[in-house]
């Protein structure tokens, strides 16, 4: 009886923590900490278990986010969110799929901890301002202002257009087919002229230390015929998994106007541990 509410809402709670932290490992730690607090609560005094648990997870995620600030600054090379294997069903909830996309999580990294929490709780989970205020320890008026600033910040940095799952899948399939051949020209045909590739090796796997810009430069970097390429669903969207010389990389793509404008490649092995079983995500 003591764990029913927590278990019933676990998918939601994991999603809140993951969107705030960009790390499944850290999200799981936050859920463990939140469960310990929940286990000590007098349930007869909790009128709305869902709201109570979301507030608890938000506070723990905020604490974790602030403590991670220095380690993120000292990270070797580019830092990208930890990719999650998801089922195709996640894409049916367009808002959820966009909110957990690697592109969106990368944008959220540019927000401060409180701004990120307010944006996630308001824009993704549509919580009332008053409830968010309780979770982040601010007044309702302050939360409204924070939400407005966060919306403007994200709007200026998110992909300009939203593509349908069918278009995304078609472009991703063309890209993966070109990757399998390793031919520069075939890769360039599916890349936007101003495409940017960001790779995360974390100092544990080979990766470009800085973003690579331009279709020709990106295509030449990717033109290797000796890799194994497979299609997967990552973070609610069609994506790819690449195997080369015993090492793996998860590749997420941003598509606009029928071409790829941004490539996020995660090769850090510590971030590739959750690609065997689909994550449970919920709103």
Backbone as a ProteinNet text record, in pm:
[ID]
protein_1_A
[PRIMARY]
XXXXXXXXXXXXXXXXXXXXXXXXXXXXXXXXXXXXXXXXXXXXXXXXXXXXXXXXXXXXXXXXXXXXXXXXXXXXXXXXXXXXXXXXXXXXXXXXXXXXXXXXXXXXXXXXXXXXXXXXXXXXXXXXXXXXXXXXXXXXXXXXXXXXXXXXXXXXXXXXXXXXXXXXXXXXXXXXXXXXXXXXXXXXXXXXXXXXXXXXXXXXXXXXXXXXXXXXXXXXXXXXXXXXXXXXXXXXXXXXXXXXXXXXXXXXXXXXXXXXXXXXXXXXXXXXXXXXXXXXXXX
[TERTIARY]
81.8	0	85.8	202.5	283.7	348.7	356.8	425.5	331.1	201.5	110.2	116.7	106.2	104.5	237.2	347	477.7	493.6	455	465.5	371.9	250.7	152.8	201.7	278.3	322.7	471.1	531.3	676.9	720.7	646.6	682.3	683.2	581.5	574.1	691.1	717.9	823.3	961.1	984	1111.5	1123.7	1015.6	1019.1	1048.4	984.8	1012.3	1160.9	1214.2	1354.4	1448.2	1417.4	1503.2	1504.1	1388.6	1384.8	1456.2	1458.7	1529.7	1680.6	1723	1863.9	1935.2	1860.1	1922.7	2003.3	1983.2	2059.1	1967.2	1958.5	1875.5	1933.8	2066.2	2129.9	2099.1	2112.1	2081.7	1932.7	1848.9	1704.3	1669.2	1732.6	1706.8	1751.5	1863.7	1909.3	1808.2	1753.8	1654.1	1528.9	1487.3	1369.9	1395.4	1515.5	1548.1	1541.1	1597.7	1593.7	1449.4	1370.6	1231.3	1149.4	1178.6	1108	1135.6	1259.2	1293.3	1215	1197.3	1117.8	969.4	923.2	783.2	753.4	849.8	829.1	807.4	857.4	844.3	723.5	646	535	409.9	336.3	205.3	105.2	66.4	-17.1	-154.8	-200.5	-333.7	-336.4	-217.5	-209.2	-182.8	-170.7	-142.7	-272.6	-324.3	-452.4	-436.9	-323.8	-301.6	-163.2	-155.1	-24.8	55.4	-11.8	59.3	129.7	57.3	115.6	227.1	204.8	305.3	434.3	420.3	537.6	610.7	536.4	601.3	681	623.8	696.2	823.8	811.1	927.4	1037.8	1001	1099.3	1161.6	1079.8	1132	1237.1	1209.4	1304.9	1435.1	1422.4	1542.6	1621.1	1550.1	1617.5	1687.6	1624.8	1689.1	1817.8	1813.3	1934	2043.4	2004.4	2102	2157.1	2071.1	2113.9	2216.5	2192.9	2287.7	2420.7	2414.9	2538.9	2618.1	2549.8	2616.9	2682.6	2655.9	2703	2853.2	2931.1	3076.8	3124	3067.5	3111.2	3078.2	2967	2933.5	3035.8	3079.6	3178.4	3312.7	3345.8	3474.9	3468	3353.9	3334.9	3429.5	3484.9	3579.2	3502	3527.1	3460.5	3317.8	3237	3097.4	3012.5	2919.3	2827.2	2691.9	2639.8	2507.4	2424.2	2291.6	2205.9	2223.7	2189.9	2197	2078.8	2103.3	1992.2	1917.4	1788.4	1703.6	1642.8	1643	1567.2	1419.9	1337.5	1193.9	1117.4	992.2	908	851.3	811.4	749.7	624.4	560.7	438.3	461.4	581.7	610.2	588.7	618.6	604.1	458.8	364.6	223	181.1	248.9	227.5	329.9	289.9	383.7	453.4	377.6	436.2	539.6	507.8	602.6	728.1	709.9	824	916.4	857.6	941.2	1014.3	945.5	1005.1	1121.8	1122.4	1232.2	1333.5	1316.5	1412.3	1549.3	1653.6	1788.6	1805.3	1743.3	1752.9	1694.8	1575.9	1514.1	1593.5	1638.3	1715.5	1845.6	1902.8	2023.2	1993.1	1878.5	1836.9	1813.7	1748.8	1719.2	1846.4	1957.4	2084.3	2128.5	2078.2	2118.2	2036.2	1938.9	1860.1	1923.5	1897	1936.3	1849.1	1890.1	1813.6	1667.7	1639.5	1500.7	1421.4	1482	1414.4	1381	1472.2	1449	1333.9	1333.4	1225.6	1091.2	1084.5	957.6	912.2	1003.6	966.7	912	982	939.2	802.4	785.1	659.3	542.4	565.9	456.8	430.8	534.3	515.8	496	556	546.4	433.8	430.4	333.9	213.1	213	96.9	49.4	143	105.8	64.4	-27.6	-67.2	51.8	51.8	162.4	178.7	66.5	74.1	143.8	116.3	178.3	328.2	363.8	505.3	577.7	510.9	570	607	520	549.6	670	680	788.1	924.4	930.3	1059.9	1089	994.7	1017.7	1016.2	930.7	916.1	770.4	744.1	605.7	542.8	410.2	340.4	372.1	377.5	409.4	549.2	645.4	781.9	787.2	711.5	709.2	653.4	551.7	496.8	603.8	681.6	787.3	897.6	934.7	1036.7	989.2	862.1	806.7	810.8	777.9	779.5	920.8	1018.1	1156.8	1207	1171.7	1217.2	1156.5	1027.3	962.1	1032.3	1062.5	1128.4	1267.9	1338.5	1473	1470.5	1379.3	1369.6	1322.4	1223.9	1170.8	1278.6	1373.6	1479.8	1584	1583.8	1689.5	1640.2	1510.6	1459.7	1454.4	1444.1	1432.1	1318.6	1341.3	1246.6	1113.9	1117.8	994.9	977.3	854.4	822.6	786.4	852.5	826	744.5	673.1	591.3	681.3	634.3	713.5	748.1	655.1	680.6	796.2	798.7	908	1039.3	1034.6	1155.3	1210.9	1121.6	1165.4	1226.2	1165.5	1215.4	1355.8	1376.6	1507.5	1611.6	1573	1665.7	1705.4	1610.2	1641.5	1740.3	1722.4	1817.1	1956.1	1960.6	2088.8	2158.3	2083.8	2143.9	2191.3	2114.9	2157.1	2287.8	2299.4	2422.6	2539	2511	2615.4	2669.2	2578.7	2621.6	2716	2691.8	2780.1	2910.7	2904	3023.2	3065.4	2973.3	3007.8	2976.9	3075.6	3062.3	2945.4	2932.7	2828.5	2688.8	2668.4	2537	2504.1	2603.9	2581.7	2548	2619.5	2597.1	2457.1	2400.8	2268.2	2157.9	2181.6	2080	2110.8	2227.6	2266.7	2236.2	2187.7	2169.6	2307.3	2320.9	2452.1	2516.2	2434.3	2488.1	2472.5	2469	2453.5	2564.3	2530	2626.8	2624.4	2741.9	2753.9	2818.7	2751.9	2804.7	2822.2	2942.3	2972.1	3016.5	2971.5	3001.3	3072.3	3202.2	3278.7	3314.6	3300.1	3328.1	3470.4	3562.7	3700.1	3719.8	3611.6	3618	3606.3	3572.6	3559.3	3596.9	3643.1	3682.3	3564.2	3581.7	3474.9	3537.5	3477.9	3525.7	3518	3626.6	3627.6	3541.3	3503.4	3420.2	3320.9	3211.8	3115	3179.9	3135.8	3183	3072.5	3105.4	3003.8	3021.8	2909.1	2910.8	2895.8	2818.9	2786.7	2910	3004.3	3120.9	3207.4	3231	3314.6	3249.7	3119	3049.5	3048.2	3022.1	3016.5	3151.7	3259.1	3392.2	3426.2	3380.6	3403.9	3330.1	3208.9	3124.6	3151.2	3227.5	3245.7	3338.4	3281.7	3354.8	3270.1	3312.3	3229.7	3233.1	3318.6	3339.2	3259.4	3150	3068.8	2938	2878.6	2747.8	2645.5	2542.3	2442.7	2305.7	2232.5	2096.7	2003.4	1876.1	1773.7	1715.5	1698.3	1638.4	1548.8	1469.6	1391.8	1458.2	1504.3	1567.2	1490.3	1455.1	1391.2	1270.7	1191	1066.1	1077.3	1191	1207.9	1294.5	1276.9	1365.5	1509.6	1602.4	1742.2	1829.5	1956.8	2047	2142	2188.6	2292.8	2405.8	2526.3	2641.7	2743.4	2792.8	2895.8	3021	3133.1	3258.1	3372.3	3444.2	3561.3	3529.1	3413.2	3376.5	3319.5	3305.2	3248	3114.9	3028.8	2895.4	2876	2779.5	2736.5	2588	2517.9	2376.1	2366.6	2293.9	2290.4	2147.7	2123.9	1993	2003.9	1896	1900.1	1788.3	1819.9	1719.2	1696.4	1570.7	1534.8	1453.6	1491	1415.2	1418.3	1300.8	1289.9	1352.3	1332.4	1375.6	1522.5	1597.6	1739.9	1778	1892.3	1939.5	2015.9	1973.6	2040.1	2131.5	2109.4	2192.4	2202.8	2321.5	2347.2	2404.3	2341	2391.4	2438.6	2567.1	2624.1	2683.2	2627.9	2675.3	2754.8	2884.6	2971.9	3024	3002.7	3045.8	2978.9	3056.1	2994.3	2911.6	2942.4	2865.2	2724.1	2701.8	2569.6	2493.1	2547.3	2484.2	2437.3	2411	2376	2227.6	2145.1	1999.7	1942.4	2016.8	1972.6	1926	1903.1	1857.7	1710.5	1654.4	1514	1448.9	1331.9	1266.7	1236.9	1262.7	1235.2	1084.3	1035	894.6	880.7	822.2	802.5	653.3	614.9	472.6	455.2	337.1	301.6	182.7
-119.7	0	125.6	120.2	240.4	281	189.6	225.8	240.3	222	223.2	352	466.9	594.6	618.7	588.6	609	521.2	395.2	302.7	344.9	385.7	426.1	544	633.7	755.8	752.9	635.7	630.3	680.4	644.1	690.7	842.7	905.7	1051.7	1108.7	1053.1	1105.9	1091.7	978.8	961.1	1064	1087.6	1182.4	1323.5	1364	1496	1508.7	1409.7	1415	1411.3	1327.6	1316.3	1446	1508.2	1632.3	1745.8	1740.7	1842.6	1819.6	1693.4	1661	1619.3	1568.1	1521.2	1394.3	1327.8	1206.6	1105.3	987.9	881.9	832.2	824.3	776.9	871.3	1001.2	1098.6	1099.2	1079.4	1074.6	956.4	843	726.2	752.9	822.2	856.7	948	1043.6	1134.6	1057.4	962.4	882.9	801.1	750.1	673.3	763.1	882.5	977.5	1017.4	1037	1077.4	965.6	842.4	728.9	718.3	741.6	735.5	839.6	957.3	1061.4	1023.6	967	923.9	814.1	727.5	616.1	664.3	784.9	838.4	930.2	948.7	1043.8	978.1	1055.1	1011.5	1030.5	922.2	931.6	991.5	982.1	1035.7	1188.2	1250.2	1396	1445.3	1351.7	1387.8	1380.4	1496.9	1500.4	1461.9	1499.1	1471.2	1407.6	1273.7	1206.8	1242.8	1253.2	1285.7	1420.1	1521.8	1655.8	1655.9	1585.2	1578.7	1515.2	1405.9	1335.5	1417.7	1487.2	1572.4	1682.7	1742.6	1846.4	1789.4	1669.8	1607.4	1580.1	1521.9	1491.2	1619.4	1723.1	1850.4	1907.7	1907	1961.5	1881.9	1749.1	1666.1	1684.9	1700.1	1722	1857.3	1958.9	2090.2	2081.3	2012.1	1994.7	1924.6	1819.7	1745	1831.5	1908.6	1993.2	2096	2155.1	2254.8	2191.1	2070	2002.7	1954.5	1936.3	1888.6	2000.4	2125	2237.9	2233.2	2208.9	2209.7	2092.7	1973.6	1859.5	1879.4	1946	1973.5	2070.5	2168	2264.9	2197.7	2093.3	2025.9	1907	1883.9	1769.4	1780.7	1668.6	1667.5	1673.3	1777.4	1791.7	1840.7	1814	1857.6	1766.5	1827.5	1751.1	1741.2	1617.7	1595.7	1514.7	1526.4	1446.2	1296.8	1219.1	1073.8	1023.3	954.9	907.9	792.2	785	678.1	601.2	470.5	388.9	403.7	436	450.9	369.9	340	270	372	327.9	421	488.5	427.3	484.8	622.6	649.2	779	892.1	864.7	967.8	1008.5	924.2	957.7	1074.3	1094	1212.1	1314.9	1400.8	1491.9	1582.4	1634.6	1724.4	1652.2	1530.1	1454	1422.8	1378.3	1342.5	1462.4	1579.7	1698.1	1734.2	1721.2	1764.2	1675.9	1547.7	1458.7	1440.2	1510	1497.6	1547.7	1491.1	1535.4	1683.4	1727.7	1868.8	1958.3	1923.2	2005.1	1999.1	1879.9	1867.1	1946.6	1954.9	2035	2183	2227.2	2366.5	2392.5	2297.9	2316.5	2328.9	2273.4	2287	2432.1	2517.9	2658.5	2741.2	2679.7	2747.4	2727	2820.6	2799.6	2692.4	2635.2	2526.9	2561.3	2676.5	2711.4	2736.4	2804.5	2827.9	2695	2602.6	2472.9	2399.9	2401	2334.7	2397.2	2529	2598.6	2568.8	2573	2545.5	2404.1	2306.4	2166.9	2145.9	2195.4	2172	2244.5	2363	2439.8	2400.1	2400.7	2380.9	2234.6	2144.7	2002.8	1934.6	1959.7	1889	1973.1	2099.5	2189.5	2201.3	2205.4	2224.5	2369.5	2392.3	2528.7	2605.9	2738.7	2819.7	2807.1	2799.9	2789.4	2663.1	2554.3	2426.5	2428.9	2492.1	2504.8	2590	2695.5	2784	2705.8	2615.3	2533.5	2442.1	2392	2298.2	2366.1	2490.5	2556.7	2659.7	2680	2772.7	2918.5	2954.6	3092.5	3134.4	3265.5	3312.1	3281.2	3277.8	3251.2	3357.9	3484	3592.8	3574.9	3535.8	3514.9	3399.9	3294.9	3179.1	3218.4	3303.1	3349	3422	3506.4	3579.7	3485.6	3391.1	3292.7	3211	3170.6	3091.4	3169	3296.7	3379.4	3389.5	3417.9	3429.3	3297	3187	3055.6	3022.1	3053.9	3028.9	3105	3231.8	3313.9	3259.6	3217.2	3163.4	3036.2	2946.2	2819.2	2843.2	2930.9	2958	3009.7	3084.6	3140.7	3037.5	2921.3	2821.7	2686.6	2660.6	2531.2	2525.8	2406.6	2395.1	2481.7	2542.2	2641.3	2578.5	2456.2	2393.3	2256.6	2213.9	2080.4	1990.6	1876.2	1785.6	1667.9	1605.8	1490.5	1369.8	1272.4	1150	1081.2	1087.4	1022.6	1089.9	1223.7	1295.1	1271.8	1276.1	1251.3	1112.8	1013.6	876.3	863.1	926.5	916.3	976	1091.9	1157.1	1077.4	1027.1	946.9	820.3	756.5	635.8	665.8	779.9	819.5	841.2	905.8	933.2	803	711.6	584.9	502.6	508	436.5	495.4	627.8	692.8	659.9	650.5	612.9	473.3	383.7	245.6	239.4	322.7	322.6	395.8	495.4	572.8	666.4	700	787	933.1	1018.6	1159.7	1223.9	1198.5	1264.2	1225.5	1098.7	1055.1	1118.4	1134.4	1199.8	1347.3	1414.5	1556.8	1584.7	1489.1	1509.3	1514.6	1455.4	1454.1	1554.8	1619.8	1718.1	1859.5	1943.9	2085	2149.1	2252.4	2316	2362.6	2409.4	2462	2362.7	2234.7	2131.8	2142.7	2108.2	2107.8	1970.4	1913.6	1786.5	1812.4	1765.2	1774.9	1632.7	1601	1465.5	1468.4	1369.9	1358.7	1226.1	1235	1116.2	1112	1225.9	1233.2	1198.2	1202.9	1164	1013.6	938.4	792.3	725.6	802.5	750.1	860.8	822.2	920.3	1003.8	1136.7	1227.6	1361.9	1430.7	1564.6	1652.8	1724.2	1802.9	1927.9	1969.1	2087.8	2060.7	2135.9	2114.6	2124.1	2039.1	2039.6	2100	2200.6	2275.2	2260.2	2255.8	2251	2111	2098	1966.1	1887.4	1953.6	1879.6	1829.9	1916.2	1876.9	1763	1772	1667	1537.2	1546.9	1426.7	1355.8	1431.5	1368.8	1305	1365.6	1306.5	1174.3	1166.5	1048.3	941.1	971.9	881	765.8	666.5	545.3	425.5	343.2	231.3	108.1	108.3	-13.3	-13.9	54.9	59	-17.7	-60.2	-126	-24	-3.7	100.1	35.6	70.5	18.9	131.2	115.4	214.8	182.9	284.9	270.4	391	382	495.8	548.6	672.2	734.5	860.2	871.6	992.9	1034.2	933.8	961.8	991	961.4	991.7	885.8	867.3	776.9	826.8	735.1	772.3	656	659.9	553.9	510.3	389	336.1	286.6	327.5	297.8	217.2	109.5	26.2	33.1	64.9	75.6	32	-71.1	-120.7	-149.7	-211.5	-249.1	-137.9	-20.8	92	132.3	190.1	228.7	379.2	427.1	566.8	572.7	656.6	682.2	814.4	815.5	933.1	984.1	1104.5	1170.3	1286.4	1310.5	1407	1508.8	1630.9	1736	1755.4	1747.1	1757.8	1883.7	1959.9	2077.8	2084.5	2105.6	2120.2	2003	1882.8	1762.9	1729.6	1806.9	1778.1	1786	1729.8	1726.7	1854.4	1924	2048.7	2032.1	1928.9	1907.8	1758.3	1715.1	1575.9	1574	1496.2	1476.1	1331.7	1312.9	1178.2	1154.9	1059.8	1028.3	898.1	908.5	790.6	755.6	843.4	816.9	687.8	582.8	453.6	460.4	554	567.6	619.4	675.6	727.3	633.8	517.2	424.1	296.4	304	183.7	153.3	245.1	224.4	207.7	143	126.4	-14.7	-95.1	-232.5	-252.6	-164	-176	-38.5	-25.8	105.6	166.2	294.6	366.9	392.9	396	426.3	577.6	644.8	788.9	819.2	921.1	952.7	1099.2	1151.3	1288.9	1283.2
0	0	0	65.3	77.9	-53.7	-152.3	-275.4	-394.7	-376.4	-489.9	-569.7	-505	-576.7	-648	-581.6	-642.7	-766.8	-753.5	-866.8	-979.8	-945.1	-1046.9	-1128.2	-1066.6	-1134	-1169.2	-1162.2	-1180.6	-1318.6	-1422.9	-1556.4	-1564.9	-1507.8	-1503.4	-1423.9	-1307.3	-1221.1	-1286.8	-1352.6	-1424.1	-1535.5	-1608.2	-1719.4	-1670.3	-1559.8	-1502.1	-1468.2	-1397.1	-1356.1	-1476.6	-1573.9	-1692.2	-1772.4	-1788.9	-1866	-1792.5	-1662.2	-1586.6	-1586.4	-1595.3	-1578.6	-1707.2	-1804.9	-1927.7	-1909.4	-1797.6	-1766.4	-1702.5	-1762.3	-1705.1	-1573.9	-1565.5	-1442.4	-1326.7	-1351.9	-1246.9	-1213.8	-1315.1	-1291.7	-1200.7	-1223.6	-1138.4	-994.7	-977.5	-842.9	-774	-850.1	-794.9	-753.6	-833.8	-798	-671.6	-657.6	-536.9	-413.4	-423.8	-312.3	-281.2	-386	-366.2	-303.8	-342.4	-283.5	-133.1	-93.4	48.4	128.1	68.7	134.9	137.5	28.4	19.5	120.9	143.9	237.1	380.2	411.1	547	564.7	459.1	463.1	522.4	599.7	648.5	534.3	466.6	346.8	374.9	498	529.4	520.2	520	512.3	370.3	275.1	135.2	55.7	17.5	-54.3	-201.1	-261.9	-403.8	-419.1	-414.2	-420.8	-546.2	-661.6	-785.7	-773.5	-730.2	-716.8	-612.5	-503.6	-397.2	-450	-523.3	-574.3	-680.2	-765.2	-865.4	-796.5	-691.6	-617.7	-555.4	-497.4	-433.8	-534.8	-648.2	-752.1	-806.9	-824.9	-875.8	-781.4	-653.1	-556.1	-555.6	-559.6	-561.4	-691	-802.9	-931.1	-932.4	-875.2	-865.5	-784.6	-672.1	-591.2	-670.8	-741.8	-821.6	-935	-1000	-1111.4	-1065.3	-951	-899.4	-861.3	-806.9	-767.4	-888.3	-1002.7	-1124	-1203.2	-1167.3	-1247.4	-1271.4	-1166.3	-1181.9	-1268.4	-1248	-1327.8	-1474.7	-1505.8	-1645.1	-1705.2	-1625.5	-1673.8	-1702	-1625.5	-1640.4	-1736.1	-1795.7	-1885.5	-2005.2	-2047.4	-2159.5	-2291.6	-2370.1	-2499.5	-2484.6	-2586.4	-2587.9	-2498.4	-2424.4	-2340.3	-2409.6	-2422.3	-2478.2	-2379.2	-2386.2	-2297.6	-2323.8	-2223.5	-2235	-2317.8	-2430	-2513.8	-2449.9	-2480.1	-2429.3	-2546.2	-2536.7	-2631.3	-2596.8	-2696.5	-2673.7	-2776.7	-2745.9	-2842.1	-2940.7	-3060.1	-3156.1	-3101.2	-3000.9	-2944.8	-2884.8	-2835.7	-2774.2	-2875.7	-3003.3	-3106.1	-3126.5	-3085.5	-3102.9	-3013.9	-2901.8	-2818.6	-2864.2	-2957.5	-3022.1	-2921.4	-2825.3	-2726.5	-2640.4	-2598.8	-2518.1	-2598.8	-2722.6	-2806.6	-2827.7	-2850.9	-2869.4	-2740.8	-2627.7	-2501	-2458.7	-2498.3	-2459.4	-2571.1	-2682.2	-2792	-2747.9	-2806.8	-2774	-2807.8	-2916	-2953.9	-2845.4	-2793	-2689.3	-2559.6	-2520.2	-2396.7	-2405.2	-2524.1	-2543.1	-2523.3	-2574.2	-2552.5	-2404	-2336.3	-2193.6	-2110.4	-2160.7	-2089.2	-2079.2	-2167.3	-2165.8	-2066.7	-2002	-1898.8	-1762	-1669.6	-1531.3	-1468.8	-1355.1	-1292.5	-1267	-1206.4	-1176.3	-1303.4	-1401	-1528.5	-1596.2	-1589.7	-1652.9	-1585.9	-1452.7	-1379.1	-1411.9	-1412.2	-1441.1	-1583.2	-1678.7	-1818.4	-1832.1	-1776.9	-1789.8	-1726.1	-1605.1	-1534.3	-1599	-1653.7	-1713.4	-1858.4	-1940.6	-2084.4	-2122	-2048	-2082.9	-2005.4	-1874.6	-1790.7	-1752	-1793.7	-1779.4	-1635	-1541.9	-1402.2	-1377.5	-1285.1	-1250.2	-1191.7	-1211.9	-1162.5	-1010.9	-940.5	-795.3	-750.4	-819.4	-784.2	-815.2	-928.1	-963.2	-859.7	-814.7	-713.6	-588.4	-546.5	-429.2	-454.2	-576	-607.8	-611.7	-662.7	-680.2	-571.8	-479.1	-369.5	-410.2	-506.1	-551.5	-538.4	-547.1	-548.2	-682.3	-686.1	-811.5	-914.9	-872.8	-965	-1023.8	-939.9	-987.9	-1088.1	-1060.5	-1150.5	-1286.6	-1289.1	-1417.7	-1498.8	-1432.8	-1502.2	-1550.6	-1466.2	-1504.6	-1624.3	-1622.7	-1732.6	-1863.5	-1857.6	-1979	-2035.5	-1949.2	-1995.4	-2052.5	-1985.2	-2032.1	-2168.1	-2186.4	-2316.4	-2427.7	-2402.3	-2503.9	-2535.3	-2431.4	-2448.5	-2533.1	-2500.5	-2573.7	-2716.2	-2735	-2868.7	-2963.1	-2909.6	-2993.2	-3033.4	-2967.7	-2990.6	-3040.8	-3032.1	-3075.7	-3228.5	-3288.6	-3434.9	-3488.4	-3603.7	-3656.7	-3698.3	-3746.5	-3794.9	-3731.8	-3721.9	-3670.1	-3788.3	-3800	-3911.6	-3861.5	-3952.2	-3917.3	-3893.1	-3814.7	-3794.8	-3927	-4023.7	-4153.2	-4226.4	-4225.3	-4292.2	-4218.9	-4086.5	-4007.6	-4039.3	-4042.9	-4068	-4207.5	-4307.3	-4444.3	-4456.8	-4396.2	-4404.4	-4326.5	-4210.2	-4130.1	-4205.2	-4271.9	-4348.9	-4461.4	-4528.7	-4634.4	-4576.4	-4460.8	-4395.9	-4356.2	-4295.5	-4252.4	-4371.7	-4481.1	-4602.6	-4655.2	-4651.1	-4695.9	-4602.4	-4472.8	-4377.4	-4407.8	-4446.9	-4474.3	-4594	-4694.8	-4812.4	-4783.3	-4694.2	-4662.4	-4773.8	-4864.5	-4977.3	-4944.8	-4966.4	-4931.8	-5005.1	-5134.8	-5212.7	-5164.8	-5134.3	-5086.8	-4951.9	-4867.9	-4739.3	-4758.8	-4846.7	-4868.8	-4922.7	-4996.5	-5053.9	-4948.6	-4830.6	-4726.5	-4615.6	-4624	-4523.6	-4572.1	-4482.2	-4513.6	-4528.2	-4612.8	-4631.9	-4502.2	-4406.2	-4280.5	-4165.4	-4195.9	-4092.8	-3988.2	-3863.9	-3754	-3688.4	-3668.7	-3597.4	-3461.8	-3356.4	-3220.3	-3168.4	-3122.1	-3075.4	-2929.6	-2854.1	-2711.4	-2686.7	-2658.8	-2624	-2477.1	-2409.2	-2266.8	-2228.5	-2325.2	-2297	-2290.5	-2315.9	-2307.9	-2444.6	-2546.3	-2682.4	-2779.4	-2896.1	-2994.7	-3039.4	-3039.7	-3081.4	-3115.4	-3210.5	-3245	-3120.5	-3084.7	-2960.9	-2966.6	-3087.5	-3105.1	-3218.1	-3225.5	-3333.4	-3470.8	-3562.2	-3701.2	-3786.4	-3866.1	-3940.2	-4090.4	-4162.9	-4308	-4362.1	-4471.3	-4524.8	-4567.5	-4635	-4683.6	-4568.2	-4468.9	-4355.8	-4277.8	-4256	-4182.1	-4261.6	-4391.8	-4475.7	-4478.7	-4489.9	-4493.1	-4359.1	-4250.3	-4119.5	-4103.8	-4161.4	-4147.1	-4252.4	-4355.1	-4468.9	-4432.9	-4365.7	-4329.6	-4369.2	-4462.4	-4508.7	-4419.2	-4316.4	-4237	-4107.5	-4102.3	-3980.8	-4000.6	-3889	-3890.1	-3842.5	-3923.1	-3894.4	-3881.2	-3776.1	-3758.4	-3718.8	-3754.5	-3720.5	-3584.1	-3501.8	-3369.5	-3343.1	-3237.5	-3191	-3064.8	-3070.1	-2954.7	-2916.1	-2790.2	-2739.1	-2822.4	-2861.1	-2929.7	-3077.4	-3139.4	-3282.3	-3350.2	-3481.4	-3555.6	-3546	-3528.2	-3509.6	-3555.5	-3521.8	-3564.8	-3455.8	-3469.7	-3381.7	-3470.2	-3438.2	-3522	-3442	-3502.8	-3440.5	-3527.5	-3463.9	-3538.1	-3448	-3491.9	-3418.2	-3272.4	-3250.2	-3115	-3030.2	-3085.9	-3012.5	-3073.5	-2989.2	-3034	-3023.7	-3099.6	-3089.8	-3120	-3046.8	-3072.5	-3146	-3256.8	-3343.4	-3356.3	-3307.8	-3318.6	-3416.4	-3489.4	-3599.4	-3590.1	-3631	-3645.4	-3795	-3836.7	-3978.6	-4001.4	-4102.9	-4144.7	-4296.8	-4355.9	-4502.4	-4576.9	-4524	-4594.9	-4584.1	-4504	-4486.3	-4338.9	-4308.5	-4170.5	-4140	-4036.3	-3998.3	-3877.7	-3800	-3681	-3650.2	-3615.7	-3578.6	-3437.9	-3350.6	-3215	-3204.5	-3183.3	-3176.5	-3038.4	-2964.8	-2830.3	-2836.3	-2806.9	-2807.9	-2668.9	-2573.5	-2435.5	-2386.9	-2360.7	-2324.2	-2196.3	-2107.5	-1983.8	-2009.4	-2128.5	-2163.5	-2257.2	-2280.7	-2375.8	-2307.5	-2179.3	-2103.5	-2103.3	-2158.1	-2154.1	-2295.4	-2382.1	-2520.1	-2551.7	-2449	-2470.6	-2437.1	-2356.6	-2317	-2320.9	-2386.5	-2396.9	-2259.7	-2246.3	-2122.8	-2112.5	-1990.8	-1967.1	-1945	-2042.7	-2035.3	-2032.4	-1957.2	-1946.5	-1908.1	-1941.6	-1900.8	-1807.7
[MASK]
+++++++++++++++++++++++++++++++++++++++++++++++++++++++++++++++++++++++++++++++++++++++++++++++++++++++++++++++++++++++++++++++++++++++++++++++++++++++++++++++++++++++++++++++++++++++++++++++++++++++++++++++++++++++++++++++++++++++++++++++++++++++++++++++++++++++++++++++++++++++++++

